[in-house]
Structure formats: structure tokens, C-alpha cells
Coordinates of C-alpha atoms in Angstrom, one line a residue:
Chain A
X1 CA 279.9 69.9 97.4
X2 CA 277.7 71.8 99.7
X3 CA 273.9 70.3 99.9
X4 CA 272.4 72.7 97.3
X5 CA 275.0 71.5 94.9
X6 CA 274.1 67.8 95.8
X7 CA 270.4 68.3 95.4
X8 CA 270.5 70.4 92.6
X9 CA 272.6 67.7 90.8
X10 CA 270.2 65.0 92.0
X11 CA 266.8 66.4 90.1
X12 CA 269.4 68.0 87.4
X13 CA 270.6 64.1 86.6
X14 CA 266.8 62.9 86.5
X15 CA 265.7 65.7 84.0
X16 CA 268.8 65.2 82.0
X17 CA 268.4 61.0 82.2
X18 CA 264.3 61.1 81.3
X19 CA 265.2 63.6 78.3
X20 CA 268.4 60.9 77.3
X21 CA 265.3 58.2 77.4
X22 CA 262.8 60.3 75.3
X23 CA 265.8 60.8 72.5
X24 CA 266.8 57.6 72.1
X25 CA 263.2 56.4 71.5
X26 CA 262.7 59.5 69.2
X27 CA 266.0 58.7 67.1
X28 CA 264.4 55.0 66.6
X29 CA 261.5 56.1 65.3
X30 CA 261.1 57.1 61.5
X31 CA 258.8 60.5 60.9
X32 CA 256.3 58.0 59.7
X33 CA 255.9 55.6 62.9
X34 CA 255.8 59.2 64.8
X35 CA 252.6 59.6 63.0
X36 CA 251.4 56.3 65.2
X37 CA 249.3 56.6 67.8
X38 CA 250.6 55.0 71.2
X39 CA 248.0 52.8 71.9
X40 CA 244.6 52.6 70.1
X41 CA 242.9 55.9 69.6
X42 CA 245.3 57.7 72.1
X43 CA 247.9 60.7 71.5
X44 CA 250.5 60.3 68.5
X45 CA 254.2 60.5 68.5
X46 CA 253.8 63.9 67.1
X47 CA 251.7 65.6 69.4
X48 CA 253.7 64.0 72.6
X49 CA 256.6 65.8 71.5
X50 CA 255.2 68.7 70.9
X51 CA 253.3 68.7 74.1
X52 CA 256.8 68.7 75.8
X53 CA 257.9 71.3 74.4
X54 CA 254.7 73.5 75.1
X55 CA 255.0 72.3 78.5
X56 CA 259.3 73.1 78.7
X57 CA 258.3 76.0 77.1
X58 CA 256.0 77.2 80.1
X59 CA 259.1 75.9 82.8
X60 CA 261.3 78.9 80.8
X61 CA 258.8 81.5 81.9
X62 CA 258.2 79.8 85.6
X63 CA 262.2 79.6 86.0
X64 CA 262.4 83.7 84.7
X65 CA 264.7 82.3 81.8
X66 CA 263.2 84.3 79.2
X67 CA 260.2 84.1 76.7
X68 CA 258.5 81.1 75.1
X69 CA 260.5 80.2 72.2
X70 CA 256.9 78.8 70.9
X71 CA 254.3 80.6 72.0
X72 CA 251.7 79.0 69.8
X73 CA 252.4 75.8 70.7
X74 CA 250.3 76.3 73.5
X75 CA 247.2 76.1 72.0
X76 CA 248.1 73.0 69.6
X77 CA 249.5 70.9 72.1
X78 CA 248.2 71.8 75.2
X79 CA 244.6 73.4 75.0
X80 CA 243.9 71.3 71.8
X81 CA 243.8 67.5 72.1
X82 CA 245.7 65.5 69.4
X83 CA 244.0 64.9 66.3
X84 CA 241.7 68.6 66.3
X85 CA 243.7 70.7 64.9
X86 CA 246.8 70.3 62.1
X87 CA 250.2 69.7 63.5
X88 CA 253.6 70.6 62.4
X89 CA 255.1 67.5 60.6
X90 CA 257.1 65.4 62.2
X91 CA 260.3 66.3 60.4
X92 CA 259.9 69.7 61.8
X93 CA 259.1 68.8 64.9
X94 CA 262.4 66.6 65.1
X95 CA 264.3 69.1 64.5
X96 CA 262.6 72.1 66.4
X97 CA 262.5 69.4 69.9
X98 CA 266.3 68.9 68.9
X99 CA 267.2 72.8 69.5
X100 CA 264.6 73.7 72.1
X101 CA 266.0 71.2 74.1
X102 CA 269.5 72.4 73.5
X103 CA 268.0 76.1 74.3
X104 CA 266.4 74.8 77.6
X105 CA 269.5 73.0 78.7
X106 CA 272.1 75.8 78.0
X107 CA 269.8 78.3 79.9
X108 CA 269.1 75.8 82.9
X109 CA 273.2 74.7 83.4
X110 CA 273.6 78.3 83.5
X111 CA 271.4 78.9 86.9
X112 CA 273.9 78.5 90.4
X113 CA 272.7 76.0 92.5
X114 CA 271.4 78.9 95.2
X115 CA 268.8 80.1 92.3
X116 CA 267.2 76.8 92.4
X117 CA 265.8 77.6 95.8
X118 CA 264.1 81.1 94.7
X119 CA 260.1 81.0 94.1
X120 CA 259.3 80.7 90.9
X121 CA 257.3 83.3 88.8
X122 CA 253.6 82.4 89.6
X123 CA 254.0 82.2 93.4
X124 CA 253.6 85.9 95.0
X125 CA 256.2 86.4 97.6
X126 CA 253.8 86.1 100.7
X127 CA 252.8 82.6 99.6
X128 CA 256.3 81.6 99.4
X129 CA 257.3 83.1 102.6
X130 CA 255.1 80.2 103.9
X131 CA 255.3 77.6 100.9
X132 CA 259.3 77.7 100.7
X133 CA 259.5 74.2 98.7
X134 CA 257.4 76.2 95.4
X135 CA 260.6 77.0 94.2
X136 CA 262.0 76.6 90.7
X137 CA 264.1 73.4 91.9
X138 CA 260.4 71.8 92.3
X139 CA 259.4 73.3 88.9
X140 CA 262.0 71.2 87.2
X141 CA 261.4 68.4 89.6
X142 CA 257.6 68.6 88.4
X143 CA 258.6 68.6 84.7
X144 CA 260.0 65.8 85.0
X145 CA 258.2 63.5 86.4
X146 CA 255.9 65.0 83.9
X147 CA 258.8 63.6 81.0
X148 CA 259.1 60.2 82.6
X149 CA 255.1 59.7 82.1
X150 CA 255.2 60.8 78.4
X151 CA 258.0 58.8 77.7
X152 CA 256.6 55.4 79.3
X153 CA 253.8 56.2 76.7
X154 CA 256.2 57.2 73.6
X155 CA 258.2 54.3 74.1
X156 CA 255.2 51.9 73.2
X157 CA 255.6 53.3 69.3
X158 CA 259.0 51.8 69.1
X159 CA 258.2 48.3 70.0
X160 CA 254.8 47.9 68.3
X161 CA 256.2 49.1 65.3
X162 CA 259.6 46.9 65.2
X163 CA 257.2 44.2 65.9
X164 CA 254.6 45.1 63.1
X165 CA 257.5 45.2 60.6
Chain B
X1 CA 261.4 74.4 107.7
X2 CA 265.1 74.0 107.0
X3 CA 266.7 73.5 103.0
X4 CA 266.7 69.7 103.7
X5 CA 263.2 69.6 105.0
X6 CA 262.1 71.2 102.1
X7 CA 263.6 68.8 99.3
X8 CA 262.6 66.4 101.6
X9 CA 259.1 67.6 101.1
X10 CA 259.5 68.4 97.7
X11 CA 260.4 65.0 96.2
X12 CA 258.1 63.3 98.8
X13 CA 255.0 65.4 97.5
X14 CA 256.4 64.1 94.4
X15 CA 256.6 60.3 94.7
X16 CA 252.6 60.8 96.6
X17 CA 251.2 62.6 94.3
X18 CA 252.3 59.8 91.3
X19 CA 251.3 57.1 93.6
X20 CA 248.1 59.4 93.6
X21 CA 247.8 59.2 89.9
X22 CA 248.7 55.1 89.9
X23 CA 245.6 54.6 92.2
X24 CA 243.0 56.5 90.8
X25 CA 243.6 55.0 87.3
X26 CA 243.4 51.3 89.2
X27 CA 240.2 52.3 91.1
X28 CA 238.6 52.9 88.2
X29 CA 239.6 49.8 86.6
X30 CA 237.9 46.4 87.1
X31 CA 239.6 43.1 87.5
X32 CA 239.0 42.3 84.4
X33 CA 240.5 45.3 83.2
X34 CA 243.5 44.8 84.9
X35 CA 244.2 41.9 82.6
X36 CA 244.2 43.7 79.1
X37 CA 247.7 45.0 77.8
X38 CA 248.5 48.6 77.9
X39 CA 248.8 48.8 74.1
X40 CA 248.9 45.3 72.0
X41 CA 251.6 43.3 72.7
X42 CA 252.9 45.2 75.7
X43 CA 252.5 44.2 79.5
X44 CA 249.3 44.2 81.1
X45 CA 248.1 46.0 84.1
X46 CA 248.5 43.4 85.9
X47 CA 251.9 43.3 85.2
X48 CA 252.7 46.5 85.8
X49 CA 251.5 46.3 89.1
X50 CA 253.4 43.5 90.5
X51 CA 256.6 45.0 88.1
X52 CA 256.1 48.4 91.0
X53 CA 255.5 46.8 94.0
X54 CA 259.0 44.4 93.3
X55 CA 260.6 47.6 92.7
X56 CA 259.4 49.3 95.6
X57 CA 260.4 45.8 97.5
X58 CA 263.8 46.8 96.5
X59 CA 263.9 50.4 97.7
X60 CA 263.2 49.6 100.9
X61 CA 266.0 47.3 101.1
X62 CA 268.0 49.8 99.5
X63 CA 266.1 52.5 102.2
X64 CA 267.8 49.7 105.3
X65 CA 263.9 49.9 106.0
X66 CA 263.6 46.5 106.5
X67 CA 263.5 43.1 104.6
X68 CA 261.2 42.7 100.8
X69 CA 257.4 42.2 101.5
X70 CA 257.1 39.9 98.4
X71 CA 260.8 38.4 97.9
X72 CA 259.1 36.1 95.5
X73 CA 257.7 38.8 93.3
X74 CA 261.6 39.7 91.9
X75 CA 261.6 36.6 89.6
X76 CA 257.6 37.3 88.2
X77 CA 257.9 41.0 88.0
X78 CA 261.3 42.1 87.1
X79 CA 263.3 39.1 85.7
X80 CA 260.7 37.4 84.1
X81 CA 259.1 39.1 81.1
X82 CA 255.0 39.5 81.2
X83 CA 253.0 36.3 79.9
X84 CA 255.7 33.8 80.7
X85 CA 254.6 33.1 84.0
X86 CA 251.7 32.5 86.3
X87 CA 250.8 35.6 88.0
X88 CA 248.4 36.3 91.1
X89 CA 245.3 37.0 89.9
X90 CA 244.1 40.9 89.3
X91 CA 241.9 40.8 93.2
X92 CA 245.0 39.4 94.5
X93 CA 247.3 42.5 93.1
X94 CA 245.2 44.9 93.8
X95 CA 244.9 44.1 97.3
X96 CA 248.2 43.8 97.7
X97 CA 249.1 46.2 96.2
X98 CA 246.9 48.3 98.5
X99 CA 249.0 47.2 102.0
X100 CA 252.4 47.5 100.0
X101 CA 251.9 50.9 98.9
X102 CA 250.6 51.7 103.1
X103 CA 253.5 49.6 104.4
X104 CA 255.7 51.6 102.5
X105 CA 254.4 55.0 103.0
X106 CA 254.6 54.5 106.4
X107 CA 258.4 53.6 106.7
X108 CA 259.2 56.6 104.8
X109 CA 257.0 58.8 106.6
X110 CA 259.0 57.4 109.5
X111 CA 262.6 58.4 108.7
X112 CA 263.4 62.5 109.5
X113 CA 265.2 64.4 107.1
X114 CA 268.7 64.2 107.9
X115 CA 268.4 60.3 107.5
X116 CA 267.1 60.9 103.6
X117 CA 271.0 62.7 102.9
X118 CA 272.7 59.7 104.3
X119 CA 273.9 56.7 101.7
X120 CA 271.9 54.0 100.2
X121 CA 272.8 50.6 101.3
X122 CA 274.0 49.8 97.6
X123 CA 277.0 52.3 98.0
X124 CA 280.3 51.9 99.3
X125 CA 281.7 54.5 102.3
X126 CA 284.6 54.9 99.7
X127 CA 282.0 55.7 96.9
X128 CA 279.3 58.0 98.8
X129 CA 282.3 60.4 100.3
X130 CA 282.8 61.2 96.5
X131 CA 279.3 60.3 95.1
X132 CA 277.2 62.4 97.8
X133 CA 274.3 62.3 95.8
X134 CA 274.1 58.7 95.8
X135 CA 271.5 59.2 98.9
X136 CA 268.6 57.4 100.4
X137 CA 266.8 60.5 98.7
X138 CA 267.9 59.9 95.3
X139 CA 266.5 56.7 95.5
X140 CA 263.1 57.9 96.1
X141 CA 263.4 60.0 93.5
X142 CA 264.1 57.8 90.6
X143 CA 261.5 55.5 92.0
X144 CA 259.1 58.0 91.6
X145 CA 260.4 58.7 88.2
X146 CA 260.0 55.2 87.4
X147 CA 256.5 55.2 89.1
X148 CA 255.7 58.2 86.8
X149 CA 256.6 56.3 83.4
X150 CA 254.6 53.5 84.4
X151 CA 251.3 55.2 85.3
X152 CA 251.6 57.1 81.9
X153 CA 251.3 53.1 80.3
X154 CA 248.8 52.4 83.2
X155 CA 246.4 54.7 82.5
X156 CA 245.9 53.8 78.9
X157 CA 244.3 51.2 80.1
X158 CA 241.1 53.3 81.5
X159 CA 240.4 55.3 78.5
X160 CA 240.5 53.1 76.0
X161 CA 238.4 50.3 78.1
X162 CA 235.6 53.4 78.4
X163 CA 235.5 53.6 75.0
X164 CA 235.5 50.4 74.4
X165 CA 232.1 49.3 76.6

């Protein structure tokens, strides 16, 4: 195991140990306690996961693994703040996080560890001739750290509510 | 700048740029604050802080970078569950949690790059020559993930106190 392999592996195992997290919190939840919010007048279980998925969906494009698979998520979970605008339910959106993330994680275990290390698609190749750590390692790195936050925050809904009934 | 520079850099930028996030949330809190629960029934800030810095305590044993700053804190913060114990108050955290988090950056800003691929002080020789990845670099990086699902609870705690007063 050359030290790509080992780092690659490293931030691979994170990703892949947040998402593990995120699931088994989503697959104790009913579609009714998704409709919770996580604390008092915050984000619901809903829009967190489909804020993930906007935001995975964006990682495709920066890792040059192909198109958003949905490109209106975007606005609804991203440039819309929960509670503005009307959501998919939360049966869907079960089941659509269930195969984007299967979609994302066939496409990522396909990339060799040296592809890692390339820039991703929204650095120009002068900055990254200086900036060599903006590459699509640090994009998933990035992500998930952005997954660990979420999921401290979407774990709440499963305590509350196995308290509350 | 060499590959293990760079994932050197990369998950340090990481684990800074969370801590980042974890102090700006508590500089805007007050003391008082500090003492409300992230969502009812769930830790406090308070808690939260002490539950990092024993955490942190840990890594840098686990770093060899010396012995715990706060051996005491491993019974209050990670064996013992919030409100069954006495805690220092929210001043007292917050101040101490201020030298922690320098004490800490500065031991790690301390070690070179080569030192972060060699094995944690939790692994065997036997183990690491199989389990490379089980590296003084790893362990930042799930600390930082851990650091990054914690500040998502923390900073419940400033939004909904603004909108509260």
C-alpha cells in the first residue's frame, strides 16, 4: 500500500463511516418524526437530507463524475431555507437519498487512488499549480466534515422523539 | 510541497477551520448561554465543551505529544453523562477551553509531516505494518470529524437564543 492508497483509504473510511451514522439514525426514524424539526424552530429531518444530497450532488460535478442526478434540488435545499418552499415528502426522500447515495459511492470506489490528487473542476489549472492540496481528495474530505455536522444535528430527532413517546 | 505535505495541510486546514466554526458560535454566546441544552433534553453547551477538550486530551496522548491537560475531565466529560455531575462553571470552560485549544494547536503545528504517517500510540508494531492507515494523521482526522458533529449541535444554541431575547 503505497501512500496515496493509504490516504485515500483514510478520508474514503471517514466519508463512508459519517454516511453509516447518518443511515442508521434515518432507518430509526419514521417519515413522520422526519417531519420534526431538530431543535426548536431549526431545519427538519426532511430538508437535512435533502440538503445532503444537493450538496453530494454538487461533489459529482467538482469530482468530474458526471451530471447532477438532481438538479433542482439546489434551489429547495440549498438557496431556499427549510420551511419556504414545499418539499418532497419524506417517503420520497428516503428512498431517492437511498439510491443517490448508492449512485455517489459506485462512482467514487470507481476513481484510482492517483485521481484523488487531480484539481477539481472549479480550480483553473494556474491556481492549482500553486494550490496543489485543492484537489478532489480535499473535496470529499470537505464533504464530509460537512456530513458529520448535519448528522450531530439529525441525530437529535431520534432521541427527542424516543423520549416524547 | 511534497504529497505528504499536502494531506498534511489538507486535513490540518480541515481540523482549523472547524475549530474556527466551534469558536465563533461560543464568542457569540454568553455564559449564560452556555448553560442551555442544545435541543431539550440533550447536553448543554457547556457540556459539549468540556466533552471536546477530554477528547482532544486524549489525542494528544494518542499524538505521544505529551501527558492530558485535564486528566480529571475524562470521568465529567466522556464517562459521565451531562447533568449527573458538577461541572466547572461556563467562565471557567471557556477559558479553558481557550489555552486547550492554543496548547494543542501548537504541538501539532510542531510535528513535520513525515511524523503525521507514523503510528498512533494505540497501535501495535504488528498491527500498523498491516493497518498503515492507523496513523497519527488519521487521528486528527476523525477528531476533526468528531469536532464537526459537535459544532453542528453547538451552534443551535446561538440561533435559537437570538430569537429567543
Amino acid at each position: 500500500m503505497n501512500a496515496a492508497d493509504i490516504i485515500v483509504k483514510m478520508v474514503k473510511d471517514r466519508w463512508q463511516g459519517n454516511l453509516k451514522n447518518f443511515n442508521t439514525a434515518l432507518d430509526s426514524l419514521t417519515d413522520e418524526q422526519l417531519q420534526a424539526e431538530i431543535s426548536p424552530g431549526r431545519n427538519r429531518g426532511v430538508y437535512l437530507i435533502g440538503h445532503l444530497m444537493a450538496v453530494h450532488d454538487d461533489m459529482l460535478v467538482l469530482l468530474n463524475l458526471g451530471e447532477k442526478q438532481h438538479p433542482e434540488f439546489h434551489t429547495l435545499f440549498l438557496t431556499s431555507p427549510d420551511k419556504s418552499t414545499l418539499l418532497p415528502d419524506a417517503k420520497e426522500l428516503r428512498e431517492l437519498w437511498r439510491r443517490h447515495s448508492q449512485v455517489v459511492n459506485q462512482k467514487i470506489d470507481a476513481m484510482k487512488a492517483d485521481e484523488w490528487f487531480a484539481k477539481h473542476t472549479a480550480v483553473s489549472d494556474e491556481d492549482f499549480s500553486h494550490e496543489p492540496h485543492r484537489n478532489k481528495l480535499n473535496i470529499l474530505l470537505t464533504r464530509t466534515t460537512h456530513l458529520a455536522y448535519h448528522t450531530g444535528q439529525f441525530v437529535l430527532l431520534t432521541k427527542n422523539l424516543k423520549e416524547a413517546s
